[in-house]
């Protein structure tokens, strides 16, 4: 989930078309002032964005020290490891015999991730509860997360999506309600997570609500480069009339505008 602060908006405007260069400059400054945050990750052109995310996440954690910042760093380390494994064809857990700067970076990232994973086992931060449930099959973490249902701490789209996913098989109508509520939490300028839209489409398919499945498949097409759920597929398989499709298309366009302006309400 992405929230644009006034500072980040001004920064983006000042960078204009050279946003990447601006970001590199900020990372350069971080590395110049805090070399220990950067020196274990080789800058050889591979996984550059993932490396940048780690450095920025390390910096924020150093400045704030919160569990949420630990989670952000863990996610960044995870993405970097996946990228590094693809670029080397080596799993970091079996890379100790290899000696190269890139492998050394993998090992350092893997070790830091393991340390953070161990250090946050008892955290009650909802994102970390999800992490330990999904990554470590920690049933207690899952129970603690579910116990937060209805509390303000879960009033974020990503967390409502997680709640919906938990209930999708056993209580699909409840899952649908969580997805709609997730969408209502977005404000203007937020980046909408397309998984919420495709999940809604899939859930409605499971309920044989083919018109609504088509509608949310159509909405999802506006928020993804390569839609996971195609509205056309629903039209083909479930023969909505042309008039029905046009009506759903019109409704989808309205919902897309509402999501972009942060005014969607179920």
PDB file of C-alpha atoms in Angstrom:
ATOM      1  CA  UNK A   1       0.000   0.000   0.000  1.00  0.00           C
ATOM      2  CA  UNK A   2       1.376   3.351  -0.995  1.00  0.00           C
ATOM      3  CA  UNK A   3       0.644   6.658   0.704  1.00  0.00           C
ATOM      4  CA  UNK A   4       2.075   9.841  -0.823  1.00  0.00           C
ATOM      5  CA  UNK A   5       3.148  12.394   1.738  1.00  0.00           C
ATOM      6  CA  UNK A   6       3.600  16.053   0.838  1.00  0.00           C
ATOM      7  CA  UNK A   7       7.361  15.519   1.081  1.00  0.00           C
ATOM      8  CA  UNK A   8       7.414  12.586  -1.333  1.00  0.00           C
ATOM      9  CA  UNK A   9       5.154  14.431  -3.772  1.00  0.00           C
ATOM     10  CA  UNK A  10       7.392  17.499  -3.739  1.00  0.00           C
ATOM     11  CA  UNK A  11      10.449  15.292  -4.137  1.00  0.00           C
ATOM     12  CA  UNK A  12       8.901  13.583  -7.156  1.00  0.00           C
ATOM     13  CA  UNK A  13       8.014  16.898  -8.768  1.00  0.00           C
ATOM     14  CA  UNK A  14      11.493  18.269  -8.241  1.00  0.00           C
ATOM     15  CA  UNK A  15      13.043  15.200  -9.852  1.00  0.00           C
ATOM     16  CA  UNK A  16      10.698  15.201 -12.832  1.00  0.00           C
ATOM     17  CA  UNK A  17      11.897  12.800 -15.483  1.00  0.00           C
ATOM     18  CA  UNK A  18      15.101  12.077 -13.566  1.00  0.00           C
ATOM     19  CA  UNK A  19      13.387  10.378 -10.622  1.00  0.00           C
ATOM     20  CA  UNK A  20      15.711   7.377 -10.842  1.00  0.00           C
ATOM     21  CA  UNK A  21      18.771   9.595 -10.759  1.00  0.00           C
ATOM     22  CA  UNK A  22      17.314  11.493  -7.805  1.00  0.00           C
ATOM     23  CA  UNK A  23      16.717   8.259  -5.941  1.00  0.00           C
ATOM     24  CA  UNK A  24      20.248   7.096  -6.733  1.00  0.00           C
ATOM     25  CA  UNK A  25      21.535  10.359  -5.345  1.00  0.00           C
ATOM     26  CA  UNK A  26      19.611   9.849  -2.122  1.00  0.00           C
ATOM     27  CA  UNK A  27      20.980   6.315  -1.840  1.00  0.00           C
ATOM     28  CA  UNK A  28      24.444   7.663  -2.577  1.00  0.00           C
ATOM     29  CA  UNK A  29      24.057  10.103   0.295  1.00  0.00           C
ATOM     30  CA  UNK A  30      22.841   7.380   2.638  1.00  0.00           C
ATOM     31  CA  UNK A  31      25.803   5.182   1.720  1.00  0.00           C
ATOM     32  CA  UNK A  32      28.246   8.067   2.084  1.00  0.00           C
ATOM     33  CA  UNK A  33      26.940   8.950   5.527  1.00  0.00           C
ATOM     34  CA  UNK A  34      26.187   5.393   6.718  1.00  0.00           C
ATOM     35  CA  UNK A  35      28.537   3.039   4.816  1.00  0.00           C
ATOM     36  CA  UNK A  36      27.696   0.029   6.986  1.00  0.00           C
ATOM     37  CA  UNK A  37      24.154   0.063   5.556  1.00  0.00           C
ATOM     38  CA  UNK A  38      25.486  -0.541   2.048  1.00  0.00           C
ATOM     39  CA  UNK A  39      28.892  -2.149   1.991  1.00  0.00           C
ATOM     40  CA  UNK A  40      27.740  -5.794   2.176  1.00  0.00           C
ATOM     41  CA  UNK A  41      25.575  -5.456  -0.969  1.00  0.00           C
ATOM     42  CA  UNK A  42      27.608  -5.255  -4.154  1.00  0.00           C
ATOM     43  CA  UNK A  43      26.401  -2.665  -6.671  1.00  0.00           C
ATOM     44  CA  UNK A  44      27.120  -4.552  -9.904  1.00  0.00           C
ATOM     45  CA  UNK A  45      23.995  -3.625 -11.809  1.00  0.00           C
ATOM     46  CA  UNK A  46      22.059  -6.743 -10.790  1.00  0.00           C
ATOM     47  CA  UNK A  47      19.005  -6.396  -8.555  1.00  0.00           C
ATOM     48  CA  UNK A  48      19.674  -2.667  -8.290  1.00  0.00           C
ATOM     49  CA  UNK A  49      16.130  -1.706  -7.304  1.00  0.00           C
ATOM     50  CA  UNK A  50      15.971  -4.439  -4.673  1.00  0.00           C
ATOM     51  CA  UNK A  51      19.351  -3.354  -3.296  1.00  0.00           C
ATOM     52  CA  UNK A  52      18.140   0.256  -3.144  1.00  0.00           C
ATOM     53  CA  UNK A  53      15.019  -0.838  -1.249  1.00  0.00           C
ATOM     54  CA  UNK A  54      17.132  -2.681   1.333  1.00  0.00           C
ATOM     55  CA  UNK A  55      19.402   0.287   1.918  1.00  0.00           C
ATOM     56  CA  UNK A  56      16.479   2.658   2.321  1.00  0.00           C
ATOM     57  CA  UNK A  57      14.682   0.192   4.620  1.00  0.00           C
ATOM     58  CA  UNK A  58      17.832  -0.229   6.726  1.00  0.00           C
ATOM     59  CA  UNK A  59      18.116   3.535   7.011  1.00  0.00           C
ATOM     60  CA  UNK A  60      14.499   3.940   8.117  1.00  0.00           C
ATOM     61  CA  UNK A  61      14.883   1.132  10.649  1.00  0.00           C
ATOM     62  CA  UNK A  62      18.033   2.766  12.016  1.00  0.00           C
ATOM     63  CA  UNK A  63      16.141   6.055  12.368  1.00  0.00           C
ATOM     64  CA  UNK A  64      12.906   4.697  13.858  1.00  0.00           C
ATOM     65  CA  UNK A  65      13.514   1.158  15.168  1.00  0.00           C
ATOM     66  CA  UNK A  66       9.830   0.135  15.019  1.00  0.00           C
ATOM     67  CA  UNK A  67       8.447  -3.313  14.304  1.00  0.00           C
ATOM     68  CA  UNK A  68       6.821  -1.970  11.131  1.00  0.00           C
ATOM     69  CA  UNK A  69      10.226  -0.823   9.876  1.00  0.00           C
ATOM     70  CA  UNK A  70      11.606  -4.284  10.678  1.00  0.00           C
ATOM     71  CA  UNK A  71       8.825  -5.785   8.560  1.00  0.00           C
ATOM     72  CA  UNK A  72       9.584  -3.411   5.681  1.00  0.00           C
ATOM     73  CA  UNK A  73      13.238  -4.452   5.778  1.00  0.00           C
ATOM     74  CA  UNK A  74      12.336  -8.150   5.940  1.00  0.00           C
ATOM     75  CA  UNK A  75      10.180  -7.794   2.829  1.00  0.00           C
ATOM     76  CA  UNK A  76      12.981  -5.920   1.041  1.00  0.00           C
ATOM     77  CA  UNK A  77      15.524  -8.587   1.976  1.00  0.00           C
ATOM     78  CA  UNK A  78      13.147 -11.295   0.778  1.00  0.00           C
ATOM     79  CA  UNK A  79      12.698  -9.604  -2.615  1.00  0.00           C
ATOM     80  CA  UNK A  80      16.456  -9.076  -2.955  1.00  0.00           C
ATOM     81  CA  UNK A  81      17.171 -12.740  -2.217  1.00  0.00           C
ATOM     82  CA  UNK A  82      14.656 -13.892  -4.829  1.00  0.00           C
ATOM     83  CA  UNK A  83      16.203 -11.577  -7.400  1.00  0.00           C
ATOM     84  CA  UNK A  84      19.761 -12.597  -6.502  1.00  0.00           C
ATOM     85  CA  UNK A  85      18.879 -16.296  -6.696  1.00  0.00           C
ATOM     86  CA  UNK A  86      17.435 -15.778 -10.175  1.00  0.00           C
ATOM     87  CA  UNK A  87      20.499 -13.858 -11.347  1.00  0.00           C
ATOM     88  CA  UNK A  88      22.998 -16.418  -9.996  1.00  0.00           C
ATOM     89  CA  UNK A  89      20.976 -19.635 -10.259  1.00  0.00           C
ATOM     90  CA  UNK A  90      22.128 -20.311  -6.704  1.00  0.00           C
ATOM     91  CA  UNK A  91      19.987 -20.621  -3.600  1.00  0.00           C
ATOM     92  CA  UNK A  92      21.526 -18.496  -0.868  1.00  0.00           C
ATOM     93  CA  UNK A  93      21.124 -21.316   1.666  1.00  0.00           C
ATOM     94  CA  UNK A  94      23.466 -23.511  -0.379  1.00  0.00           C
ATOM     95  CA  UNK A  95      25.794 -20.747  -1.589  1.00  0.00           C
ATOM     96  CA  UNK A  96      28.449 -20.896   1.099  1.00  0.00           C
ATOM     97  CA  UNK A  97      30.982 -22.699  -1.090  1.00  0.00           C
ATOM     98  CA  UNK A  98      30.728 -20.003  -3.742  1.00  0.00           C
ATOM     99  CA  UNK A  99      32.924 -16.945  -3.366  1.00  0.00           C
ATOM    100  CA  UNK A 100      31.928 -13.827  -5.239  1.00  0.00           C
ATOM    101  CA  UNK A 101      30.737 -10.369  -4.213  1.00  0.00           C
ATOM    102  CA  UNK A 102      27.200 -11.173  -5.347  1.00  0.00           C
ATOM    103  CA  UNK A 103      27.069 -14.395  -3.345  1.00  0.00           C
ATOM    104  CA  UNK A 104      28.544 -12.610  -0.335  1.00  0.00           C
ATOM    105  CA  UNK A 105      25.706 -10.089  -0.639  1.00  0.00           C
ATOM    106  CA  UNK A 106      23.173 -12.911  -0.772  1.00  0.00           C
ATOM    107  CA  UNK A 107      24.619 -14.480   2.351  1.00  0.00           C
ATOM    108  CA  UNK A 108      24.622 -11.160   4.219  1.00  0.00           C
ATOM    109  CA  UNK A 109      21.001 -10.497   3.241  1.00  0.00           C
ATOM    110  CA  UNK A 110      19.970 -14.015   4.207  1.00  0.00           C
ATOM    111  CA  UNK A 111      21.669 -13.750   7.590  1.00  0.00           C
ATOM    112  CA  UNK A 112      20.056 -10.401   8.347  1.00  0.00           C
ATOM    113  CA  UNK A 113      16.646 -11.760   7.333  1.00  0.00           C
ATOM    114  CA  UNK A 114      17.100 -14.765   9.622  1.00  0.00           C
ATOM    115  CA  UNK A 115      18.096 -12.489  12.509  1.00  0.00           C
ATOM    116  CA  UNK A 116      15.060 -10.249  12.019  1.00  0.00           C
ATOM    117  CA  UNK A 117      12.791 -13.260  11.666  1.00  0.00           C
ATOM    118  CA  UNK A 118      14.013 -14.624  15.001  1.00  0.00           C
ATOM    119  CA  UNK A 119      13.877 -11.222  16.715  1.00  0.00           C
ATOM    120  CA  UNK A 120      10.257 -10.552  15.728  1.00  0.00           C
ATOM    121  CA  UNK A 121       8.709 -13.931  16.608  1.00  0.00           C
ATOM    122  CA  UNK A 122       6.738 -12.403  19.493  1.00  0.00           C
ATOM    123  CA  UNK A 123       5.784  -9.139  17.814  1.00  0.00           C
ATOM    124  CA  UNK A 124       2.111  -8.155  17.810  1.00  0.00           C
ATOM    125  CA  UNK A 125       2.444  -5.921  14.762  1.00  0.00           C
ATOM    126  CA  UNK A 126      -0.225  -7.208  12.333  1.00  0.00           C
ATOM    127  CA  UNK A 127       2.125  -7.295   9.349  1.00  0.00           C
ATOM    128  CA  UNK A 128       4.653  -9.321  11.323  1.00  0.00           C
ATOM    129  CA  UNK A 129       1.914 -11.635  12.558  1.00  0.00           C
ATOM    130  CA  UNK A 130       1.057 -12.302   8.912  1.00  0.00           C
ATOM    131  CA  UNK A 131       4.731 -12.785   8.093  1.00  0.00           C
ATOM    132  CA  UNK A 132       5.233 -15.420  10.773  1.00  0.00           C
ATOM    133  CA  UNK A 133       2.058 -17.221   9.863  1.00  0.00           C
ATOM    134  CA  UNK A 134       2.707 -17.344   6.119  1.00  0.00           C
ATOM    135  CA  UNK A 135       6.489 -17.837   6.263  1.00  0.00           C
ATOM    136  CA  UNK A 136       6.832 -19.958   9.388  1.00  0.00           C
ATOM    137  CA  UNK A 137       3.368 -21.595   9.567  1.00  0.00           C
ATOM    138  CA  UNK A 138       3.046 -20.062  13.028  1.00  0.00           C
ATOM    139  CA  UNK A 139      -0.517 -20.887  14.052  1.00  0.00           C
ATOM    140  CA  UNK A 140      -0.323 -18.684  17.145  1.00  0.00           C
ATOM    141  CA  UNK A 141       0.544 -15.708  14.955  1.00  0.00           C
ATOM    142  CA  UNK A 142      -2.501 -16.491  12.805  1.00  0.00           C
ATOM    143  CA  UNK A 143      -4.748 -16.615  15.864  1.00  0.00           C
ATOM    144  CA  UNK A 144      -3.385 -13.309  17.156  1.00  0.00           C
ATOM    145  CA  UNK A 145      -3.954 -11.722  13.748  1.00  0.00           C
ATOM    146  CA  UNK A 146      -7.555 -12.959  13.580  1.00  0.00           C
ATOM    147  CA  UNK A 147      -8.163 -11.691  17.102  1.00  0.00           C
ATOM    148  CA  UNK A 148      -7.513  -8.162  15.814  1.00  0.00           C
ATOM    149  CA  UNK A 149     -10.492  -8.326  13.438  1.00  0.00           C
ATOM    150  CA  UNK A 150     -12.640  -5.217  13.746  1.00  0.00           C
ATOM    151  CA  UNK A 151      -9.940  -3.206  15.516  1.00  0.00           C
ATOM    152  CA  UNK A 152      -8.502   0.040  14.081  1.00  0.00           C
ATOM    153  CA  UNK A 153      -5.049  -1.522  13.711  1.00  0.00           C
ATOM    154  CA  UNK A 154      -6.348  -3.622  10.787  1.00  0.00           C
ATOM    155  CA  UNK A 155      -7.961  -0.677   8.975  1.00  0.00           C
ATOM    156  CA  UNK A 156      -5.542  -0.888   6.060  1.00  0.00           C
ATOM    157  CA  UNK A 157      -6.282  -2.365   2.610  1.00  0.00           C
ATOM    158  CA  UNK A 158      -3.501  -4.957   2.745  1.00  0.00           C
ATOM    159  CA  UNK A 159      -4.657  -6.263   6.113  1.00  0.00           C
ATOM    160  CA  UNK A 160      -8.297  -6.416   5.033  1.00  0.00           C
ATOM    161  CA  UNK A 161      -7.144  -8.360   1.959  1.00  0.00           C
ATOM    162  CA  UNK A 162      -5.379 -10.804   4.288  1.00  0.00           C
ATOM    163  CA  UNK A 163      -8.540 -11.210   6.364  1.00  0.00           C
ATOM    164  CA  UNK A 164     -10.512 -11.877   3.197  1.00  0.00           C
ATOM    165  CA  UNK A 165      -8.008 -14.481   2.106  1.00  0.00           C
ATOM    166  CA  UNK A 166      -8.295 -16.294   5.423  1.00  0.00           C
ATOM    167  CA  UNK A 167     -12.088 -16.501   5.124  1.00  0.00           C
ATOM    168  CA  UNK A 168     -12.303 -17.095   1.359  1.00  0.00           C
ATOM    169  CA  UNK A 169     -12.964 -20.841   1.495  1.00  0.00           C
ATOM    170  CA  UNK A 170     -15.052 -21.134   4.635  1.00  0.00           C
ATOM    171  CA  UNK A 171     -17.041 -17.880   4.491  1.00  0.00           C
ATOM    172  CA  UNK A 172     -16.876 -16.417   0.962  1.00  0.00           C
ATOM    173  CA  UNK A 173     -19.524 -13.757   1.640  1.00  0.00           C
ATOM    174  CA  UNK A 174     -17.537 -12.516   4.620  1.00  0.00           C
ATOM    175  CA  UNK A 175     -14.402 -12.517   2.462  1.00  0.00           C
ATOM    176  CA  UNK A 176     -16.216 -10.434  -0.160  1.00  0.00           C
ATOM    177  CA  UNK A 177     -17.197  -7.919   2.531  1.00  0.00           C
ATOM    178  CA  UNK A 178     -13.550  -7.616   3.646  1.00  0.00           C
ATOM    179  CA  UNK A 179     -12.442  -6.976   0.051  1.00  0.00           C
ATOM    180  CA  UNK A 180     -15.009  -4.231  -0.443  1.00  0.00           C
ATOM    181  CA  UNK A 181     -14.033  -2.651   2.867  1.00  0.00           C
ATOM    182  CA  UNK A 182     -10.378  -2.778   1.818  1.00  0.00           C
ATOM    183  CA  UNK A 183     -11.203  -0.790  -1.323  1.00  0.00           C
ATOM    184  CA  UNK A 184     -13.110   1.805   0.707  1.00  0.00           C
ATOM    185  CA  UNK A 185      -9.926   2.564   2.691  1.00  0.00           C
ATOM    186  CA  UNK A 186      -7.997   3.908  -0.298  1.00  0.00           C
ATOM    187  CA  UNK A 187      -7.598   7.642  -0.624  1.00  0.00           C
ATOM    188  CA  UNK A 188      -6.745   9.752  -3.646  1.00  0.00           C
ATOM    189  CA  UNK A 189      -3.200   9.047  -4.822  1.00  0.00           C
ATOM    190  CA  UNK A 190      -2.954   5.612  -3.192  1.00  0.00           C
ATOM    191  CA  UNK A 191      -1.786   2.709  -5.346  1.00  0.00           C
ATOM    192  CA  UNK A 192      -4.605   0.171  -5.448  1.00  0.00           C
ATOM    193  CA  UNK A 193      -3.529  -3.444  -4.936  1.00  0.00           C
ATOM    194  CA  UNK A 194      -4.885  -5.324  -7.948  1.00  0.00           C
ATOM    195  CA  UNK A 195      -5.043  -8.555  -5.938  1.00  0.00           C
ATOM    196  CA  UNK A 196      -8.075  -7.192  -4.085  1.00  0.00           C
ATOM    197  CA  UNK A 197      -9.878  -6.700  -7.402  1.00  0.00           C
ATOM    198  CA  UNK A 198      -8.964 -10.095  -8.834  1.00  0.00           C
ATOM    199  CA  UNK A 199      -9.878 -11.751  -5.529  1.00  0.00           C
ATOM    200  CA  UNK A 200     -13.321 -10.139  -5.675  1.00  0.00           C
ATOM    201  CA  UNK A 201     -13.778 -11.359  -9.228  1.00  0.00           C
ATOM    202  CA  UNK A 202     -12.749 -14.894  -8.298  1.00  0.00           C
ATOM    203  CA  UNK A 203     -14.951 -14.924  -5.190  1.00  0.00           C
ATOM    204  CA  UNK A 204     -17.975 -13.823  -7.206  1.00  0.00           C
ATOM    205  CA  UNK A 205     -17.218 -16.540  -9.763  1.00  0.00           C
ATOM    206  CA  UNK A 206     -17.295 -19.080  -6.957  1.00  0.00           C
ATOM    207  CA  UNK A 207     -20.711 -17.762  -5.931  1.00  0.00           C
ATOM    208  CA  UNK A 208     -21.923 -18.023  -9.549  1.00  0.00           C
ATOM    209  CA  UNK A 209     -22.466 -14.267  -9.577  1.00  0.00           C
ATOM    210  CA  UNK A 210     -21.164 -14.035 -13.116  1.00  0.00           C
ATOM    211  CA  UNK A 211     -22.168 -10.436 -13.745  1.00  0.00           C
ATOM    212  CA  UNK A 212     -20.301  -9.249 -10.654  1.00  0.00           C
ATOM    213  CA  UNK A 213     -17.350 -11.484 -11.529  1.00  0.00           C
ATOM    214  CA  UNK A 214     -17.249  -9.793 -14.937  1.00  0.00           C
ATOM    215  CA  UNK A 215     -17.565  -6.347 -13.326  1.00  0.00           C
ATOM    216  CA  UNK A 216     -14.597  -6.793 -10.983  1.00  0.00           C
ATOM    217  CA  UNK A 217     -12.541  -8.494 -13.671  1.00  0.00           C
ATOM    218  CA  UNK A 218     -13.162  -5.420 -15.779  1.00  0.00           C
ATOM    219  CA  UNK A 219     -12.204  -3.070 -12.942  1.00  0.00           C
ATOM    220  CA  UNK A 220      -8.999  -5.028 -12.366  1.00  0.00           C
ATOM    221  CA  UNK A 221      -7.894  -4.421 -15.957  1.00  0.00           C
ATOM    222  CA  UNK A 222      -7.433  -0.725 -15.152  1.00  0.00           C
ATOM    223  CA  UNK A 223      -5.000  -1.416 -12.325  1.00  0.00           C
ATOM    224  CA  UNK A 224      -2.698  -4.068 -13.820  1.00  0.00           C
ATOM    225  CA  UNK A 225      -0.357  -4.211 -16.778  1.00  0.00           C
ATOM    226  CA  UNK A 226      -1.154  -7.884 -17.281  1.00  0.00           C
ATOM    227  CA  UNK A 227      -4.523  -8.616 -15.690  1.00  0.00           C
ATOM    228  CA  UNK A 228      -4.621 -11.903 -13.801  1.00  0.00           C
ATOM    229  CA  UNK A 229      -8.371 -12.138 -14.296  1.00  0.00           C
ATOM    230  CA  UNK A 230      -9.752 -11.175 -17.672  1.00  0.00           C
ATOM    231  CA  UNK A 231     -13.290  -9.807 -17.847  1.00  0.00           C
ATOM    232  CA  UNK A 232     -13.403 -11.069 -21.434  1.00  0.00           C
ATOM    233  CA  UNK A 233     -12.969 -14.611 -20.182  1.00  0.00           C
ATOM    234  CA  UNK A 234     -16.073 -14.277 -18.035  1.00  0.00           C
ATOM    235  CA  UNK A 235     -17.964 -12.889 -20.992  1.00  0.00           C
ATOM    236  CA  UNK A 236     -16.909 -15.826 -23.140  1.00  0.00           C
ATOM    237  CA  UNK A 237     -17.607 -18.533 -20.604  1.00  0.00           C
ATOM    238  CA  UNK A 238     -20.830 -17.229 -19.199  1.00  0.00           C
ATOM    239  CA  UNK A 239     -22.416 -15.543 -22.201  1.00  0.00           C
ATOM    240  CA  UNK A 240     -23.492 -12.231 -20.744  1.00  0.00           C
ATOM    241  CA  UNK A 241     -25.561 -10.399 -23.303  1.00  0.00           C
ATOM    242  CA  UNK A 242     -24.005  -7.437 -25.054  1.00  0.00           C
ATOM    243  CA  UNK A 243     -26.415  -5.120 -23.241  1.00  0.00           C
ATOM    244  CA  UNK A 244     -25.424  -6.644 -19.898  1.00  0.00           C
ATOM    245  CA  UNK A 245     -21.726  -6.285 -20.688  1.00  0.00           C
ATOM    246  CA  UNK A 246     -22.192  -2.635 -21.637  1.00  0.00           C
ATOM    247  CA  UNK A 247     -24.031  -1.977 -18.377  1.00  0.00           C
ATOM    248  CA  UNK A 248     -21.295  -3.687 -16.349  1.00  0.00           C
ATOM    249  CA  UNK A 249     -18.619  -1.831 -18.361  1.00  0.00           C
ATOM    250  CA  UNK A 250     -20.233   1.478 -17.480  1.00  0.00           C
ATOM    251  CA  UNK A 251     -20.400   0.538 -13.814  1.00  0.00           C
ATOM    252  CA  UNK A 252     -16.766  -0.596 -13.918  1.00  0.00           C
ATOM    253  CA  UNK A 253     -15.678   2.770 -15.318  1.00  0.00           C
ATOM    254  CA  UNK A 254     -17.479   4.518 -12.461  1.00  0.00           C
ATOM    255  CA  UNK A 255     -15.796   2.278  -9.857  1.00  0.00           C
ATOM    256  CA  UNK A 256     -12.357   2.859 -11.425  1.00  0.00           C
ATOM    257  CA  UNK A 257     -12.826   6.627 -11.095  1.00  0.00           C
ATOM    258  CA  UNK A 258     -14.015   6.233  -7.505  1.00  0.00           C
ATOM    259  CA  UNK A 259     -10.971   4.132  -6.607  1.00  0.00           C
ATOM    260  CA  UNK A 260      -8.600   6.639  -8.184  1.00  0.00           C
ATOM    261  CA  UNK A 261     -10.227   9.540  -6.348  1.00  0.00           C
ATOM    262  CA  UNK A 262     -10.484   7.663  -3.044  1.00  0.00           C
ATOM    263  CA  UNK A 263     -14.265   7.867  -2.940  1.00  0.00           C
ATOM    264  CA  UNK A 264     -15.270   4.217  -3.413  1.00  0.00           C
ATOM    265  CA  UNK A 265     -17.805   3.029  -0.872  1.00  0.00           C
ATOM    266  CA  UNK A 266     -19.512  -0.390  -1.109  1.00  0.00           C
TER     267      UNK A 266
END
